[in-house]
Coordinates of C-alpha atoms in Angstrom, one line a residue:
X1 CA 55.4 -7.4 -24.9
X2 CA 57.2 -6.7 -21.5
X3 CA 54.9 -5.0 -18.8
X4 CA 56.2 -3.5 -15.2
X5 CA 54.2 -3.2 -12.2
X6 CA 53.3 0.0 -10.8
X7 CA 51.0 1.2 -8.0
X8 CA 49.2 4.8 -8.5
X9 CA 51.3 6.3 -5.5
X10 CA 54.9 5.4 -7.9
X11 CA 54.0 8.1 -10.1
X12 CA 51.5 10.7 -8.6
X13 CA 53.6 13.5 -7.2
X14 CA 57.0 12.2 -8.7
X15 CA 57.4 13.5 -12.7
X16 CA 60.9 12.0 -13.0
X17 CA 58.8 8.2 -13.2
X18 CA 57.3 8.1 -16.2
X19 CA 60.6 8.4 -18.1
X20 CA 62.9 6.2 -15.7
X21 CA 59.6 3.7 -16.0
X22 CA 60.0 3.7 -19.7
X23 CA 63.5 3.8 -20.2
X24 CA 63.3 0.2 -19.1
X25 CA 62.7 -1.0 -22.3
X26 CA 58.7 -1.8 -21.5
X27 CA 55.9 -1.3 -23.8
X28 CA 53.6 -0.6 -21.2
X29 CA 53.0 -0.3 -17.5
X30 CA 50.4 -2.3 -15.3
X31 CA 48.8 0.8 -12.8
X32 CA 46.4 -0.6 -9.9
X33 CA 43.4 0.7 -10.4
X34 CA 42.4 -1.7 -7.5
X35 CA 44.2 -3.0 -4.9
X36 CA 44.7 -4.8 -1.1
X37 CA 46.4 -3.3 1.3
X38 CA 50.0 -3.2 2.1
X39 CA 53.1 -1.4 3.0
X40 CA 55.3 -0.4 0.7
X41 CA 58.8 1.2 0.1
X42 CA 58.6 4.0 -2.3
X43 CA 62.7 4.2 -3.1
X44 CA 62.3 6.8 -5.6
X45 CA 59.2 9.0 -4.8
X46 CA 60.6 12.6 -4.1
X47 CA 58.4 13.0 -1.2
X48 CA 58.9 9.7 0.8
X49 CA 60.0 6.2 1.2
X50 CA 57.7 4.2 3.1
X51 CA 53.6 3.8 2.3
X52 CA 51.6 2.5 4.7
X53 CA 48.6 1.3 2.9
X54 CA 45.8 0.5 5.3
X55 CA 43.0 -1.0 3.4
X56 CA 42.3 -2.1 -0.3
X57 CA 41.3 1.4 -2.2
X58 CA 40.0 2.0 -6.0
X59 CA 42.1 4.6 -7.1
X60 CA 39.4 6.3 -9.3
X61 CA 37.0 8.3 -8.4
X62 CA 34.0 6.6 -6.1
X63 CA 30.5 7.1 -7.9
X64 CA 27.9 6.2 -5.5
X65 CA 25.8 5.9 -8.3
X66 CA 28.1 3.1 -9.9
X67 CA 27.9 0.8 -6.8
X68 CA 25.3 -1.8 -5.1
X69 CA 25.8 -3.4 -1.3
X70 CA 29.7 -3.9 -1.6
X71 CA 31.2 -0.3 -2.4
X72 CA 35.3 0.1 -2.2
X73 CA 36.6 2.6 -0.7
X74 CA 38.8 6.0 -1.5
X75 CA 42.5 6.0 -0.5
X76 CA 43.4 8.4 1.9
X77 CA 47.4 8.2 1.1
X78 CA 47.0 9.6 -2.2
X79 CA 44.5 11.3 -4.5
X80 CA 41.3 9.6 -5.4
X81 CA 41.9 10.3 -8.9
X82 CA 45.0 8.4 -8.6
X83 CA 44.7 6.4 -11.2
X84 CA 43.3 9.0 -14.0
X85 CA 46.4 11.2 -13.0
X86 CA 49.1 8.6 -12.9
X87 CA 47.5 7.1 -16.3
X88 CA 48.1 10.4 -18.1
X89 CA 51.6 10.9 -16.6
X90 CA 52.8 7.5 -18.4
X91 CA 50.8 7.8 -21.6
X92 CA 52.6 11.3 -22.3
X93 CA 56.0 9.2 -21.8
X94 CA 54.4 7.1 -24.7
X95 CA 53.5 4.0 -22.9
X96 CA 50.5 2.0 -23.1
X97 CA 48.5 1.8 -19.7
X98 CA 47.0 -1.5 -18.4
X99 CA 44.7 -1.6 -15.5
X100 CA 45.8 -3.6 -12.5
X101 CA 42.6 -5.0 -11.2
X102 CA 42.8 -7.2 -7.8
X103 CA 39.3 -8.4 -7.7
X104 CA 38.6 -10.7 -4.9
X105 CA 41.3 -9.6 -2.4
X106 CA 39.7 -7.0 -0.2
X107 CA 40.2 -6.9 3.4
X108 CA 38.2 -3.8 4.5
X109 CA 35.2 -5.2 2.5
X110 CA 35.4 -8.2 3.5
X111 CA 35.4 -7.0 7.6
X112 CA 32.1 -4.9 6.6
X113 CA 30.2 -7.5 5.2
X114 CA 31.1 -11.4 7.0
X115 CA 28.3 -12.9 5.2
X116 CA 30.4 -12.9 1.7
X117 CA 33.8 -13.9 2.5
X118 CA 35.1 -17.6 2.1
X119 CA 34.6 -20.0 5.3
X120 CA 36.8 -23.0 5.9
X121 CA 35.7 -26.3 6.8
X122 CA 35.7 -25.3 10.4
X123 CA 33.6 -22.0 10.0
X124 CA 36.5 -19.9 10.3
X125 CA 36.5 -16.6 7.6
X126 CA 39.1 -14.8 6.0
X127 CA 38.1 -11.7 6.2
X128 CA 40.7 -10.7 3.0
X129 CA 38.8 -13.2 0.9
X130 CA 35.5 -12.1 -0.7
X131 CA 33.8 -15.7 -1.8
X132 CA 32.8 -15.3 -5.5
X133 CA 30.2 -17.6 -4.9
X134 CA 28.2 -14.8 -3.3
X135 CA 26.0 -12.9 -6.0
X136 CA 27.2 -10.2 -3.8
X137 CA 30.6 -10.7 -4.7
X138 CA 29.9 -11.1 -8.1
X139 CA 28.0 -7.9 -8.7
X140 CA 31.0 -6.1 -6.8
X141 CA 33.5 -7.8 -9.6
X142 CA 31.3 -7.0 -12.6
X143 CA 31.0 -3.2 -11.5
X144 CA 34.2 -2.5 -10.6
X145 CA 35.3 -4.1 -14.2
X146 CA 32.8 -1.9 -15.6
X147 CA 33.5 1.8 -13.5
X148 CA 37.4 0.9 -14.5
X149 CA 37.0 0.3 -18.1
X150 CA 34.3 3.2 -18.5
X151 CA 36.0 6.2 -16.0
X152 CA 39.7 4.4 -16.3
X153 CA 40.1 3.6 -20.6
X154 CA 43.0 1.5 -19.9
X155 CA 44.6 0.4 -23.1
X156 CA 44.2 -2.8 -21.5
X157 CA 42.2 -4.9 -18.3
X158 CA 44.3 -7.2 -16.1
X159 CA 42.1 -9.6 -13.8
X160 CA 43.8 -10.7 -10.5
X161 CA 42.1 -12.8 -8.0
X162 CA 39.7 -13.9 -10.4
X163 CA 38.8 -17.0 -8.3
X164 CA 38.6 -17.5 -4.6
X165 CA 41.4 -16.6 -2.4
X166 CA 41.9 -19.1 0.0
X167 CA 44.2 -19.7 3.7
X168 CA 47.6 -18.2 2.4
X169 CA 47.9 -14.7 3.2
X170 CA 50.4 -12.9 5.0
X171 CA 48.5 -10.9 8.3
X172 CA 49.6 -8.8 10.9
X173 CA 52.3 -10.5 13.1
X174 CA 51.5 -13.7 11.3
X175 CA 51.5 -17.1 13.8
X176 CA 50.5 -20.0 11.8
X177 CA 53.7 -21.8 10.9
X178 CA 53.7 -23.8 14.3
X179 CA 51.0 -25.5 13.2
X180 CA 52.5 -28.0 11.2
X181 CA 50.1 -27.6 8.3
X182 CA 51.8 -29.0 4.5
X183 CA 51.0 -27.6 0.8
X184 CA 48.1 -30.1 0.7
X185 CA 46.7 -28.7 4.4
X186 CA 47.1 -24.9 3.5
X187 CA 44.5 -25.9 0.2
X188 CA 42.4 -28.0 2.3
X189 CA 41.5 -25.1 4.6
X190 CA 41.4 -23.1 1.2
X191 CA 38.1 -25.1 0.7
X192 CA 34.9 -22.7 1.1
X193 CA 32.3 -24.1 2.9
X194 CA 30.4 -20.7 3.4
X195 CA 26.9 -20.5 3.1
X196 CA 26.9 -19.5 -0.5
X197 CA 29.5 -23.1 -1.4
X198 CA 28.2 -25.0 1.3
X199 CA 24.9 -26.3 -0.9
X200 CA 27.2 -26.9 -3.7
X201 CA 29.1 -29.6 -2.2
X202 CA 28.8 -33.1 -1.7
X203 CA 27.7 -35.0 1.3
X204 CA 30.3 -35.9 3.8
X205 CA 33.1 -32.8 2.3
X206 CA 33.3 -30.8 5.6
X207 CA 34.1 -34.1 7.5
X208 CA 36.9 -35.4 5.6
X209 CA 38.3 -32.2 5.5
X210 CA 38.5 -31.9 9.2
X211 CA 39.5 -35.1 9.3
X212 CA 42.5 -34.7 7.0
X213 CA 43.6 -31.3 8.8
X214 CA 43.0 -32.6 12.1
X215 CA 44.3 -36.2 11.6
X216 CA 41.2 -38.1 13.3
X217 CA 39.2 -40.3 11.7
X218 CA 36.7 -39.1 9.0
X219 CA 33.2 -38.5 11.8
X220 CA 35.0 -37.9 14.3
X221 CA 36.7 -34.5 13.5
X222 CA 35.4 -32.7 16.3
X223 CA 38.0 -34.5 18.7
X224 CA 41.2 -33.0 17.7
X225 CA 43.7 -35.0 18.5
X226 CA 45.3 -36.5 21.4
X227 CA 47.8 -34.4 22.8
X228 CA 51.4 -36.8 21.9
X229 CA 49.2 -38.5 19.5
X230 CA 51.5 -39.6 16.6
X231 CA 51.7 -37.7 13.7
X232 CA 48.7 -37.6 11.3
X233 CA 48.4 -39.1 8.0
X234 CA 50.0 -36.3 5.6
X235 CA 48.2 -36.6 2.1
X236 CA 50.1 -35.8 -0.9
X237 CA 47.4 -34.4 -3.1
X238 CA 43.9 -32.8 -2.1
X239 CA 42.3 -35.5 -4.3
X240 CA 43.6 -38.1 -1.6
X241 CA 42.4 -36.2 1.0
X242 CA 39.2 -36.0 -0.4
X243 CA 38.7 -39.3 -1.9
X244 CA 35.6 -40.3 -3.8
X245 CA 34.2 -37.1 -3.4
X246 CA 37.9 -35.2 -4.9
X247 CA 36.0 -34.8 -8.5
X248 CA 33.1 -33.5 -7.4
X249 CA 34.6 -30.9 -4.9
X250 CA 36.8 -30.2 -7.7
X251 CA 33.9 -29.3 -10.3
X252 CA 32.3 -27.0 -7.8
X253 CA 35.6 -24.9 -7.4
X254 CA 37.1 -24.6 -10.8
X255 CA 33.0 -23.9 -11.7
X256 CA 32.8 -20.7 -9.3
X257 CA 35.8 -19.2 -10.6
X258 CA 34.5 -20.2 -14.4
X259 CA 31.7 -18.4 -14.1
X260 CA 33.3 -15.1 -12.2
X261 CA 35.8 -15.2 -14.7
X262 CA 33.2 -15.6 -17.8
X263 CA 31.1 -13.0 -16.3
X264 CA 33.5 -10.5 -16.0
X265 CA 34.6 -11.0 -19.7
X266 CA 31.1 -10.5 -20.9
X267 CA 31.1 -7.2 -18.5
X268 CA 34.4 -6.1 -20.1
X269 CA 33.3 -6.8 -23.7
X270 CA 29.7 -5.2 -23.0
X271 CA 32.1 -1.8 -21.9
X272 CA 35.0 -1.9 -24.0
X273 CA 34.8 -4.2 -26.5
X274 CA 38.3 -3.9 -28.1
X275 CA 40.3 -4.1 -24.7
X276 CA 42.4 -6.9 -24.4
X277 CA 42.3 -9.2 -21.3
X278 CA 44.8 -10.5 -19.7
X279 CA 44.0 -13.3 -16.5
X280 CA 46.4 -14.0 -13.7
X281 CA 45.9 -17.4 -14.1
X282 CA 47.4 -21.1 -12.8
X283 CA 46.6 -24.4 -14.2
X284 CA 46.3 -26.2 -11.2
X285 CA 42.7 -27.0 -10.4
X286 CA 42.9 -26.3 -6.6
X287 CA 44.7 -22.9 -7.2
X288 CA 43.2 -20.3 -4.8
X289 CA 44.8 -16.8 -4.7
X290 CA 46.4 -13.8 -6.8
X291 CA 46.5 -16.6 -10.0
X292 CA 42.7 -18.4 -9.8
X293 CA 42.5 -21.6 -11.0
X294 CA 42.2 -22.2 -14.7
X295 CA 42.6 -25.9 -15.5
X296 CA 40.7 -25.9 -18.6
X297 CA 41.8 -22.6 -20.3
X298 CA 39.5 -19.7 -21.4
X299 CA 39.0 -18.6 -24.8
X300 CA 37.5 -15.4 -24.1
X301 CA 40.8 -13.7 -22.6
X302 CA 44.2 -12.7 -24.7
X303 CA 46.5 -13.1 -22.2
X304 CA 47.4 -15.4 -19.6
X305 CA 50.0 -14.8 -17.1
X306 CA 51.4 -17.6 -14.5
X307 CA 53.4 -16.7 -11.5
X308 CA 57.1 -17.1 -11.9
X309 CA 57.8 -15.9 -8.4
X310 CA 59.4 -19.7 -7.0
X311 CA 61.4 -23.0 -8.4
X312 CA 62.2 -22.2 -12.1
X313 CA 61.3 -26.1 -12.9
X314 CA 58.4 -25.8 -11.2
X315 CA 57.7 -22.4 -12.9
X316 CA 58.7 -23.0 -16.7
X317 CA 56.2 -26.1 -16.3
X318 CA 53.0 -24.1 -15.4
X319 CA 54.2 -21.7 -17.7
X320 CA 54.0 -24.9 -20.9
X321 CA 50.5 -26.4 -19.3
X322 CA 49.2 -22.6 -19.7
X323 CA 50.4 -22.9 -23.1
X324 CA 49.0 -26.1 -23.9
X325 CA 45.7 -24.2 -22.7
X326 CA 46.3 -21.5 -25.1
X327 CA 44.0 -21.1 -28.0
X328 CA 45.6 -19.8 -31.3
X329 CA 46.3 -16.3 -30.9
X330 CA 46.2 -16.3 -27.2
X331 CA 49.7 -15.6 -25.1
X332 CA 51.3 -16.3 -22.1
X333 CA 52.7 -14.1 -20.1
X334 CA 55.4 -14.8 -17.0
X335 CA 55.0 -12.9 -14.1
X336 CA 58.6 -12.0 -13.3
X337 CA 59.7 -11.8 -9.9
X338 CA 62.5 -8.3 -9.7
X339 CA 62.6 -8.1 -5.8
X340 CA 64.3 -10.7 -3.0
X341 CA 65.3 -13.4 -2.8
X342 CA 65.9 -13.0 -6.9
X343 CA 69.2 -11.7 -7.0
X344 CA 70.2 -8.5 -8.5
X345 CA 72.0 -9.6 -11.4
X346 CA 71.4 -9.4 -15.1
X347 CA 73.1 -12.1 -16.6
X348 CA 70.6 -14.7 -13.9
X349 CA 67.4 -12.5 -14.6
X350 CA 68.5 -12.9 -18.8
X351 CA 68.9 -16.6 -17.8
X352 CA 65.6 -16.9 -16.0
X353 CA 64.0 -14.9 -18.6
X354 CA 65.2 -17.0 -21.8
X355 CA 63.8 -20.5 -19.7
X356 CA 59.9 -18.8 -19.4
X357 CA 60.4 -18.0 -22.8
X358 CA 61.2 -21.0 -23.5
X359 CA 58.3 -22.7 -21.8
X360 CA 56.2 -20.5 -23.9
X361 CA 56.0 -16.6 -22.6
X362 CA 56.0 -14.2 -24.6
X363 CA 55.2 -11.3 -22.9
X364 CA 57.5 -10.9 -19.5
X365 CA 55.6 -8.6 -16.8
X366 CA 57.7 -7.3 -14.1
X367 CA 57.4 -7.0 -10.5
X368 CA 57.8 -4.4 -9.3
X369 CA 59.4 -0.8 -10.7
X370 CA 58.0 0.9 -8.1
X371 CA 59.4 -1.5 -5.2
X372 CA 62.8 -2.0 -7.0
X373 CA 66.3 0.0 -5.9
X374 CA 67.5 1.5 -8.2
X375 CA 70.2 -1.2 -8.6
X376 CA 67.4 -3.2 -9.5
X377 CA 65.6 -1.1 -12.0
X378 CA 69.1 -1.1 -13.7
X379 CA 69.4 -5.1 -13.7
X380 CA 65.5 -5.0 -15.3
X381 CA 66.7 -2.6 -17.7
X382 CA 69.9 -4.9 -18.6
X383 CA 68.2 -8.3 -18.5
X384 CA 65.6 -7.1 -20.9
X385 CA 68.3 -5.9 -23.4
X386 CA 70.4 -9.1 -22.9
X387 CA 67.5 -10.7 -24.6
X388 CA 66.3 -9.0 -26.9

């Protein structure tokens, strides 16, 4: 199956889009029917070219009734029917429409209510990430799952941020790079230690955090250090950093996005019980992000899709430890990166598109045909023929 990316606003006012999106050669067409916000280019909207997209909106309607403490909010940039109209517009162009559900990943909530969003080691919050160890949180997920597959009958339900999101996250006039921060810093500050994690983790876990970030002995973190102080230790794994206590801390995070993830299912099955799930998903165990961590597989979804967004070696490998995961009859999916710094040629996108299957894809989903020139949409269109 081969699935493009679409947002509500790509089709909603423009009726030449359901055709160009299905003369692409896809069976069906991931909508958001919940999603952060962002800015976007809109190259093929008849009535502009550049979205700004303030805060994360549902793009169906928002039943007060259907909601408990964390309620989204309504886009004002389009319709709040969004969805339901754009949905219609690409089922009468025969494709199948999946819902595009960004759980977690929700600035404007996140800014209302502090008490729910994940804390680093130092106390700091990220107001985009909502912590799913909050019941709060939780209850917000297993609604909106609910409201989309009740008000929304998508053909199928795509879970995004299905886990914590952690430090990465581009934010406005972004100044962290000086910092000097590695891979294995950037998931140590991904670490929750809100009020909700806190209790769940071991003895002696905030400290060696600091520590590790700050370089300074482990009890001593709240020195930072010296200024022309030689370089700090650099780690190469968050299991060093953490030492003994690596397997607990571990347990506790792969746990809270377990049971988010399991609840959800059970909330999607209790609503529609013959739509197919698909979880943006990654097999490392410290994942935090779009793609939660999902080290140990999960049976209850049909899908799984790992981002395919960087290093193709480094890609086509998560791609075969997600199959390894797999259960018979379960997929993987690649998430398929259209837009810079891939280049705009068919014969590499073919190329990069045989390696994922390869590794074990075999459903390709596209981003983005909403975002894409239209010299891209055309090297989409041609890759996907090269291979078939």
């Amino acid at each position: 199956m081969n699935v493009a990316y679409v947002y509500p606003w790509d089709v909603v006012g423009d009726p030449a889009a359901p055709e160009r999106l299905a003369s692409l050669g896809v069976d069906a067409v991931a909508l958001a029917a919940s999603y952060h916000a962002t800015r976007a280019a809109t190259p093929h909207h008849p009535a502009h070219r550049v979205l700004d997209v303030p805060h994360a909106a549902f793009y169906l309607p928002v039943r007060a009734s259907a909601w408990g403490r964390l309620v989204p909010r309504s886009p004002s940039w389009t319709t709040p029917d969004a969805y339901l109209q754009a949905s219609d517009a690409l089922r009468s162009a025969g494709l199948q429409v999946h819902a595009w559900t960004v759980l977690t990943h929700n600035s404007v909530l996140g800014r209302e209510h502090p008490d729910v969003v994940v804390r680093n080691a130092f106390g700091d919050p990220y107001p985009h990430a909502l912590c799913p160890s909050s019941p709060d949180v939780v209850d917000y997920c297993r609604r909106l799952v609910r409201e989309i597959l009740e008000v929304g009958r998508p053909d199928a339900l795509i879970l995004e941020s299905c886990g914590p999101m952690g430090y990465g996250h581009q934010s406005i006039h972004e100044k962290t790079a000086g910092a000097d921060w590695t891979v294995v810093d950037g998931d140590l500050l991904s670490l929750c230690f809100c009020s909700a994690c806190a209790p769940r983790l071991p003895a002696g876990a905030r400290e060696r955090v600091r520590a590790a970030i700050d370089g300074v002995p482990a009890g001593d973190s709240a020195r930072p250090p010296a200024p022309g102080a030689a370089h700090k230790t650099s780690f190469s794994s968050v299991a060093e950093a953490l030492g003994p206590l690596a397997d607990e801390v571990r347990a506790q995070r792969v746990g809270v996005s377990a049971s988010l993830r399991q609840t959800l299912i059970s909330t999607a099955r209790e609503a529609a019980p013959d739509v197919p799930i698909t979880i943006h998903a990654n097999p490392d165990p410290w994942a935090t992000g779009a793609f939660a961590a999902l080290p140990d597989g999960e049976p209850g979804a049909e899908v799984l899709v790992a981002n395919c967004w960087g290093d193709p070696a480094t890609d086509t490998g998560r791609l075969a430890r997600l199959r390894e995961l797999c259960r018979p009859g379960q997929r993987v999916g690649a998430y398929v990166l259209a837009l810079p710094p891939r280049p705009a040629d068919p014969e590499a996108q073919a190329e990069l598109l045989r390696a994922y299957a390869k590794a074990g894809a075999s459903e390709f989903h596209l981003y983005h045909a909403g975002l894409a020139s239209p010299h891209r949409l055309a090297t989409m269109r041609q890759a996907l023929r090269l291979i078939s």
